[in-house]
């Protein structure tokens, strides 16, 4: 498998990364270099192997339903590039 | 551990009843509907953080650093939310998956602080179940449940505070939602609305969701497609965030009609996400196709598989309350209510709880009629919420008891009812205070009759010839006794005195 | 008066305890040295003079009141990946700008609980992605060894390693996702341990790849890392992957010896073209342990060569999702665009460096529709195979000895143009991250140019004590006393 310029543009869009036109071919080469190297995994027989998502062999711990956090509007907004009247202010988002 | 992934498959497409078909210019069409209902878990805190999950509050005040997606923050699951999902599943007779998993659904939006939603994609906590739903012809159908999974709600984007900017409030961000996914078993706008209604009733019975539509506690994504009766399936459109029973029906009806018109004009349906506009009753395209979504689901590495025990599930099962369908059947059998009346009462747990309390030790059918005709009528007319009813269940039951034991008659009861609305007082106290007690003193009634007969001898003669005049005489006696005379006694004495058989 | 900065953590704690000097004195000594030396090394991105002196004074007061903690008065450096409340935490990325968290990471909280003093924030590769500290938005860190040659201290914890090697702190926090503690330790003649996944809470540490990230210390010797680790780790209910297990007295294990231990030597770690001196160093290690009474056994970890490619699927995939929150909406730098999407794209393109962007793109690609099974799912299965290799190995041995890195420190700029060459730095370390196992790097010798080289000991899950025992034994035998000449 190898990526095309179209693929690079698509994944850049999905990743919300602006990519300059002249950088696209460079990125195609770099990603293909890495992906070709990764192809090595095709040599491994993984028949019947369960995918491993975590190395931790315990079950998910659960917490009680108690309000123990929040009520800290100023702290939440403290690092915001833009805030007003208790809200985060962001560029117009239209559905 | 090996677990079968449950991927939604569209199986067993039953054909709609002919009375549900939609007439087009070129022939009949059938509507196929499946729904994804998001029900917010009635929890104190959020699914993965300890911030308050209650509605309202100052913007960004119910927000932890987890909910605002700050660097290095990690989720820890709320046990109560897991329990509510299991409970809802049990209420739907569904399979509970003892092993489930959380995945990340990746996309960018300002009200999605982490840049992903934690959801259960491949391995939901609840599998297949079913829900009994009333159809428009009063028959019941079973709507299959595909799955229920737990996921995080997003925050709220407010677009009208500033013409050039969007304001974001994350109070809702991270609240626990149960996404209840139906099979595409629904065949008409009414069925869709009734499904939503029945589901709401169920979660309210269970107490797993407050079902408050105004606060967005329940929202439906409605998948609609049309096909020729029994024919090949059409392309479906998803109508997002419909938040009332009425709107569900309207959205399905509009969307089906829209698709039929396109198809009959020789066009084709684009699979897309649409929005229902409550002002126009129409649906419109929500997202452009160019920006196709690819959510890149993968298991959330901050969480471990959610493993619960059968023992725990059994414990939850033991606490389940009586559910609407069982209660309906009990009301029919034990109280002799009609299926329709029982259906109205069990539709809302508040109604049935009220009914049962009011009917304690008295005539249940009479209570039903006072509740659904008189009280509902008054509440509706005056726009008062049932929860704020001025008459308590105990007092309504008391009123029926007064009628039953002959303390007051039906006519006086209406006056007492009006006074109860006005004051909230106990009916017995009102009757006492206002002196409305029915007169069963035959001497007093005889005297009243004798006086009337003396003043209107010609009517006496008339009545003897025409026994139907008895009704007029009863009315006269009631009037002269201020409505308090026992109508049955009046009847008996009149018959005797007038010599009517 | 002796140069307090040259003390080990252990001896400094002893000196503080005996009243030979105060925390304020040793803190001032470090601050002065940082002011003098840091401009040459760029190990610190933020020096918190005032806070350090306040912390030190408070520590001296606690000690006077008889309330000394395990790290009472010890001045430490903190990798910029750890959230420090009120102090810039940028993961050495432009995108976080001047982000000052309103919260403190669990690991640093544990250190302050035990009485430690914060000197400042340490440089690193941007979001811990790199093996040479060259991807930092704050510029590369220079290895204190042979400063004039401008060598890399390794990465991503290059600032931590450089600062410890140059005596700019008693010890430092670091993190390791593929080798980011052990490779810099090897490059700087310091000791670094990545504990078992789940030992240290990840809460408050900027995430790179959640299933691999693990915090640990870099310090001057094995005992110091043991002391540091004991304070850093412990169960944390705020991290669902944190292990609820007791924390042993790691330092007590350092002098335990290796008599009777079986040490595995994996043949797959013998790479083609590996420098002879690394080969020799490894053999030295084998001989030392044998002499100390350990039994050496040949083992096989057949999937070793697949660890790096597996890592370069798993880590970028998780990172592409973990880094989605850096969008300029709620914190950090925002670059305004013509609309929302344009703002996102400009913000992230300007805020992330080239390597971070490369990894986000790879991660996005391997998770995207149509490629998930071929890449991500496959990698998860190979990851299971790699763990299986170790599980089988533990039937034959108690710990495994390998080189830490395939080379000594290399000049800054040398490998920047070829990502895969750079990735190969982690070839010996990445397997333990994939398997969740502990690994420690201990300096064992120098190469022909006099640059330090480390040996790595890999242990069973939660068996850090054996790791410390083996590392302690190597340390004793190697008698590595060389120090950078600054």
Short mmCIF file of N, CA, C and O in Angstrom, two decimals, chain C residues 354-426:
data_model
loop_
_atom_site.label_atom_id
_atom_site.label_comp_id
_atom_site.label_asym_id
_atom_site.label_seq_id
_atom_site.Cartn_x
_atom_site.Cartn_y
_atom_site.Cartn_z
N UNK C 354 7.39 19.75 12.56
CA UNK C 354 7.33 18.81 11.43
C UNK C 354 7.16 17.36 11.89
O UNK C 354 6.37 16.62 11.32
N UNK C 355 7.91 16.95 12.92
CA UNK C 355 7.84 15.55 13.33
C UNK C 355 6.47 15.22 13.93
O UNK C 355 5.89 14.17 13.66
N UNK C 356 5.95 16.14 14.70
CA UNK C 356 4.63 15.93 15.30
C UNK C 356 3.58 15.82 14.19
O UNK C 356 2.74 14.93 14.19
N UNK C 357 3.68 16.70 13.20
CA UNK C 357 2.72 16.66 12.10
C UNK C 357 2.83 15.35 11.33
O UNK C 357 1.84 14.74 10.93
N UNK C 358 4.07 14.92 11.13
CA UNK C 358 4.29 13.66 10.41
C UNK C 358 3.60 12.50 11.16
O UNK C 358 2.91 11.68 10.57
N UNK C 359 3.77 12.49 12.47
CA UNK C 359 3.18 11.39 13.23
C UNK C 359 1.65 11.49 13.29
O UNK C 359 0.97 10.47 13.27
N UNK C 360 1.14 12.70 13.36
CA UNK C 360 -0.32 12.84 13.34
C UNK C 360 -0.86 12.31 12.01
O UNK C 360 -1.88 11.60 11.98
N UNK C 361 -0.17 12.63 10.92
CA UNK C 361 -0.64 12.16 9.61
C UNK C 361 -0.58 10.64 9.52
O UNK C 361 -1.53 10.01 9.04
N UNK C 362 0.51 10.05 9.97
CA UNK C 362 0.61 8.59 9.93
C UNK C 362 -0.49 7.98 10.79
O UNK C 362 -1.18 7.05 10.38
N UNK C 363 -0.66 8.53 11.98
CA UNK C 363 -1.66 8.00 12.90
C UNK C 363 -3.06 8.10 12.32
O UNK C 363 -3.86 7.18 12.44
N UNK C 364 -3.34 9.22 11.69
CA UNK C 364 -4.65 9.40 11.08
C UNK C 364 -4.84 8.39 9.95
O UNK C 364 -5.90 7.78 9.82
N UNK C 365 -3.79 8.21 9.19
CA UNK C 365 -3.86 7.27 8.06
C UNK C 365 -4.11 5.83 8.52
O UNK C 365 -5.01 5.16 8.01
N UNK C 366 -3.37 5.38 9.52
CA UNK C 366 -3.50 3.97 9.92
C UNK C 366 -4.82 3.68 10.64
O UNK C 366 -5.21 2.52 10.77
N UNK C 367 -5.50 4.74 11.07
CA UNK C 367 -6.81 4.52 11.71
C UNK C 367 -7.96 4.74 10.74
O UNK C 367 -9.11 4.46 11.05
N UNK C 368 -7.65 5.26 9.54
CA UNK C 368 -8.74 5.68 8.67
C UNK C 368 -9.41 4.48 8.01
O UNK C 368 -8.86 3.38 7.93
N UNK C 369 -10.63 4.74 7.57
CA UNK C 369 -11.47 3.68 7.00
C UNK C 369 -10.72 2.98 5.87
O UNK C 369 -10.14 3.61 5.00
N UNK C 370 -10.69 1.68 5.94
CA UNK C 370 -10.04 0.92 4.88
C UNK C 370 -8.62 0.51 5.23
O UNK C 370 -8.06 -0.39 4.61
N UNK C 371 -8.01 1.17 6.20
CA UNK C 371 -6.62 0.85 6.55
C UNK C 371 -6.46 0.34 7.98
O UNK C 371 -5.42 -0.15 8.36
N UNK C 372 -7.52 0.51 8.75
CA UNK C 372 -7.48 0.15 10.18
C UNK C 372 -7.02 -1.30 10.38
O UNK C 372 -6.10 -1.58 11.14
N UNK C 373 -7.64 -2.21 9.66
CA UNK C 373 -7.32 -3.63 9.85
C UNK C 373 -5.89 -3.95 9.43
O UNK C 373 -5.17 -4.68 10.11
N UNK C 374 -5.50 -3.37 8.30
CA UNK C 374 -4.17 -3.68 7.74
C UNK C 374 -3.05 -3.13 8.62
O UNK C 374 -1.99 -3.74 8.72
N UNK C 375 -3.30 -1.99 9.25
CA UNK C 375 -2.24 -1.39 10.05
C UNK C 375 -2.50 -1.51 11.55
O UNK C 375 -1.81 -2.22 12.26
N UNK C 376 -3.52 -0.81 12.02
CA UNK C 376 -3.69 -0.72 13.47
C UNK C 376 -3.99 -2.07 14.11
O UNK C 376 -3.35 -2.47 15.08
N UNK C 377 -4.96 -2.75 13.55
CA UNK C 377 -5.33 -4.05 14.13
C UNK C 377 -4.17 -5.04 14.03
O UNK C 377 -3.88 -5.79 14.97
N UNK C 378 -3.51 -5.01 12.90
CA UNK C 378 -2.35 -5.89 12.71
C UNK C 378 -1.28 -5.57 13.77
O UNK C 378 -0.72 -6.48 14.40
N UNK C 379 -1.02 -4.29 13.97
CA UNK C 379 0.00 -3.89 14.94
C UNK C 379 -0.37 -4.36 16.34
O UNK C 379 0.48 -4.80 17.11
N UNK C 380 -1.67 -4.28 16.66
CA UNK C 380 -2.09 -4.73 17.99
C UNK C 380 -1.87 -6.23 18.17
O UNK C 380 -1.58 -6.70 19.27
N UNK C 381 -1.99 -6.95 17.07
CA UNK C 381 -1.76 -8.40 17.15
C UNK C 381 -0.28 -8.71 17.26
O UNK C 381 0.13 -9.60 18.02
N UNK C 382 0.53 -7.98 16.50
CA UNK C 382 1.98 -8.19 16.61
C UNK C 382 2.44 -7.81 18.01
O UNK C 382 3.31 -8.46 18.60
N UNK C 383 1.79 -6.77 18.55
CA UNK C 383 2.12 -6.35 19.91
C UNK C 383 1.88 -7.51 20.89
O UNK C 383 2.69 -7.74 21.80
N UNK C 384 0.80 -8.23 20.67
CA UNK C 384 0.52 -9.39 21.52
C UNK C 384 1.62 -10.45 21.36
O UNK C 384 2.02 -11.09 22.33
N UNK C 385 2.13 -10.60 20.14
CA UNK C 385 3.22 -11.54 19.89
C UNK C 385 4.49 -11.14 20.64
O UNK C 385 5.23 -11.99 21.17
N UNK C 386 4.74 -9.83 20.66
CA UNK C 386 5.94 -9.33 21.34
C UNK C 386 5.85 -9.60 22.84
O UNK C 386 6.81 -10.05 23.47
N UNK C 387 4.68 -9.38 23.40
CA UNK C 387 4.47 -9.68 24.82
C UNK C 387 4.66 -11.18 25.09
O UNK C 387 5.28 -11.58 26.07
N UNK C 388 4.13 -11.97 24.16
CA UNK C 388 4.24 -13.43 24.26
C UNK C 388 5.72 -13.86 24.29
O UNK C 388 6.10 -14.75 25.05
N UNK C 389 6.55 -13.21 23.46
CA UNK C 389 8.00 -13.48 23.47
C UNK C 389 8.55 -13.36 24.88
O UNK C 389 9.29 -14.23 25.36
N UNK C 390 8.18 -12.26 25.53
CA UNK C 390 8.72 -12.03 26.88
C UNK C 390 8.16 -13.06 27.87
O UNK C 390 8.90 -13.58 28.70
N UNK C 391 6.86 -13.32 27.74
CA UNK C 391 6.25 -14.28 28.66
C UNK C 391 6.97 -15.62 28.59
O UNK C 391 7.23 -16.27 29.61
N UNK C 392 7.32 -16.01 27.36
CA UNK C 392 8.06 -17.26 27.20
C UNK C 392 9.46 -17.15 27.80
O UNK C 392 9.96 -18.08 28.42
N UNK C 393 10.09 -15.98 27.59
CA UNK C 393 11.45 -15.78 28.09
C UNK C 393 11.49 -15.91 29.61
O UNK C 393 12.46 -16.43 30.18
N UNK C 394 10.41 -15.44 30.28
CA UNK C 394 10.42 -15.49 31.75
C UNK C 394 10.40 -16.92 32.28
O UNK C 394 10.64 -17.15 33.45
N UNK C 395 10.12 -17.86 31.41
CA UNK C 395 10.22 -19.26 31.86
C UNK C 395 11.67 -19.67 32.03
O UNK C 395 11.98 -20.63 32.73
N UNK C 396 12.56 -18.91 31.35
CA UNK C 396 13.97 -19.28 31.38
C UNK C 396 14.85 -18.34 32.19
O UNK C 396 15.98 -18.68 32.54
N UNK C 397 14.36 -17.10 32.41
CA UNK C 397 15.25 -16.14 33.10
C UNK C 397 14.46 -15.18 33.97
O UNK C 397 13.24 -15.09 33.87
N UNK C 398 15.19 -14.45 34.83
CA UNK C 398 14.58 -13.50 35.75
C UNK C 398 14.66 -12.07 35.26
O UNK C 398 13.89 -11.21 35.68
N UNK C 399 15.66 -11.80 34.42
CA UNK C 399 15.82 -10.47 33.86
C UNK C 399 16.61 -10.62 32.57
O UNK C 399 17.21 -11.67 32.32
N UNK C 400 16.56 -9.58 31.75
CA UNK C 400 17.21 -9.65 30.43
C UNK C 400 18.21 -8.51 30.32
O UNK C 400 17.93 -7.38 30.72
N UNK C 401 19.36 -8.82 29.79
CA UNK C 401 20.40 -7.79 29.62
C UNK C 401 20.58 -7.49 28.13
O UNK C 401 20.76 -8.40 27.32
N UNK C 402 20.54 -6.20 27.79
CA UNK C 402 20.76 -5.77 26.39
C UNK C 402 21.50 -4.44 26.41
O UNK C 402 21.56 -3.78 27.46
N UNK C 403 22.04 -4.01 25.28
CA UNK C 403 22.50 -2.63 25.21
C UNK C 403 21.28 -1.71 25.29
O UNK C 403 20.18 -2.14 24.97
N UNK C 404 21.47 -0.46 25.69
CA UNK C 404 20.34 0.47 25.74
C UNK C 404 20.05 1.06 24.37
O UNK C 404 18.91 1.15 23.94
N UNK C 405 21.12 1.45 23.68
CA UNK C 405 20.95 2.11 22.38
C UNK C 405 22.00 1.57 21.42
O UNK C 405 23.04 1.07 21.84
N UNK C 406 21.73 1.64 20.13
CA UNK C 406 22.67 1.08 19.16
C UNK C 406 23.90 1.95 18.92
O UNK C 406 24.77 1.57 18.13
N UNK C 407 23.98 3.11 19.56
CA UNK C 407 25.16 3.97 19.36
C UNK C 407 25.34 4.85 20.57
O UNK C 407 24.48 4.89 21.46
N UNK C 408 26.45 5.57 20.59
CA UNK C 408 26.63 6.63 21.60
C UNK C 408 25.98 7.89 21.03
O UNK C 408 25.44 7.89 19.93
N UNK C 409 26.04 8.95 21.83
CA UNK C 409 25.44 10.22 21.40
C UNK C 409 26.03 10.65 20.06
O UNK C 409 27.23 10.53 19.83
N UNK C 410 25.15 11.15 19.19
CA UNK C 410 25.59 11.58 17.86
C UNK C 410 25.42 13.10 17.76
O UNK C 410 24.69 13.70 18.55
N UNK C 411 26.09 13.70 16.78
CA UNK C 411 25.99 15.16 16.68
C UNK C 411 24.58 15.62 16.34
O UNK C 411 23.86 14.95 15.58
N UNK C 412 24.18 16.73 16.93
CA UNK C 412 22.89 17.32 16.60
C UNK C 412 22.85 17.57 15.10
O UNK C 412 23.84 17.95 14.49
N UNK C 413 21.71 17.32 14.51
CA UNK C 413 21.55 17.57 13.07
C UNK C 413 21.85 16.38 12.20
O UNK C 413 21.43 16.31 11.05
N UNK C 414 22.57 15.38 12.77
CA UNK C 414 23.04 14.29 11.92
C UNK C 414 21.93 13.41 11.34
O UNK C 414 21.98 13.01 10.19
N UNK C 415 20.92 13.12 12.14
CA UNK C 415 19.90 12.16 11.69
C UNK C 415 18.56 12.81 11.42
O UNK C 415 17.56 12.13 11.22
N UNK C 416 18.57 14.14 11.40
CA UNK C 416 17.30 14.84 11.32
C UNK C 416 16.58 14.63 10.01
O UNK C 416 15.36 14.72 9.94
N UNK C 417 17.34 14.35 8.96
CA UNK C 417 16.71 14.30 7.65
C UNK C 417 16.05 12.95 7.37
O UNK C 417 15.22 12.85 6.49
N UNK C 418 16.43 11.93 8.12
CA UNK C 418 15.88 10.61 7.83
C UNK C 418 15.10 10.09 9.02
O UNK C 418 15.68 9.61 10.00
N UNK C 419 13.77 10.17 8.98
CA UNK C 419 12.98 9.76 10.14
C UNK C 419 13.29 8.33 10.59
O UNK C 419 13.43 8.08 11.78
N UNK C 420 13.44 7.41 9.66
CA UNK C 420 13.61 6.01 10.06
C UNK C 420 14.94 5.80 10.78
O UNK C 420 15.01 5.10 11.79
N UNK C 421 16.01 6.46 10.30
CA UNK C 421 17.30 6.37 11.00
C UNK C 421 17.14 6.84 12.44
O UNK C 421 17.71 6.27 13.36
N UNK C 422 16.36 7.92 12.59
CA UNK C 422 16.13 8.46 13.92
C UNK C 422 15.34 7.45 14.76
O UNK C 422 15.68 7.20 15.92
N UNK C 423 14.31 6.85 14.15
CA UNK C 423 13.48 5.91 14.88
C UNK C 423 14.30 4.71 15.38
O UNK C 423 14.01 4.13 16.43
N UNK C 424 15.34 4.32 14.63
CA UNK C 424 16.13 3.14 14.98
C UNK C 424 16.88 3.28 16.31
O UNK C 424 17.35 2.30 16.87
N UNK C 425 16.97 4.53 16.80
CA UNK C 425 17.58 4.75 18.10
C UNK C 425 16.89 3.95 19.20
O UNK C 425 17.48 3.62 20.22
N UNK C 426 15.59 3.72 18.99
CA UNK C 426 14.79 3.09 20.04
C UNK C 426 14.67 1.58 19.87
O UNK C 426 13.86 0.94 20.54
#
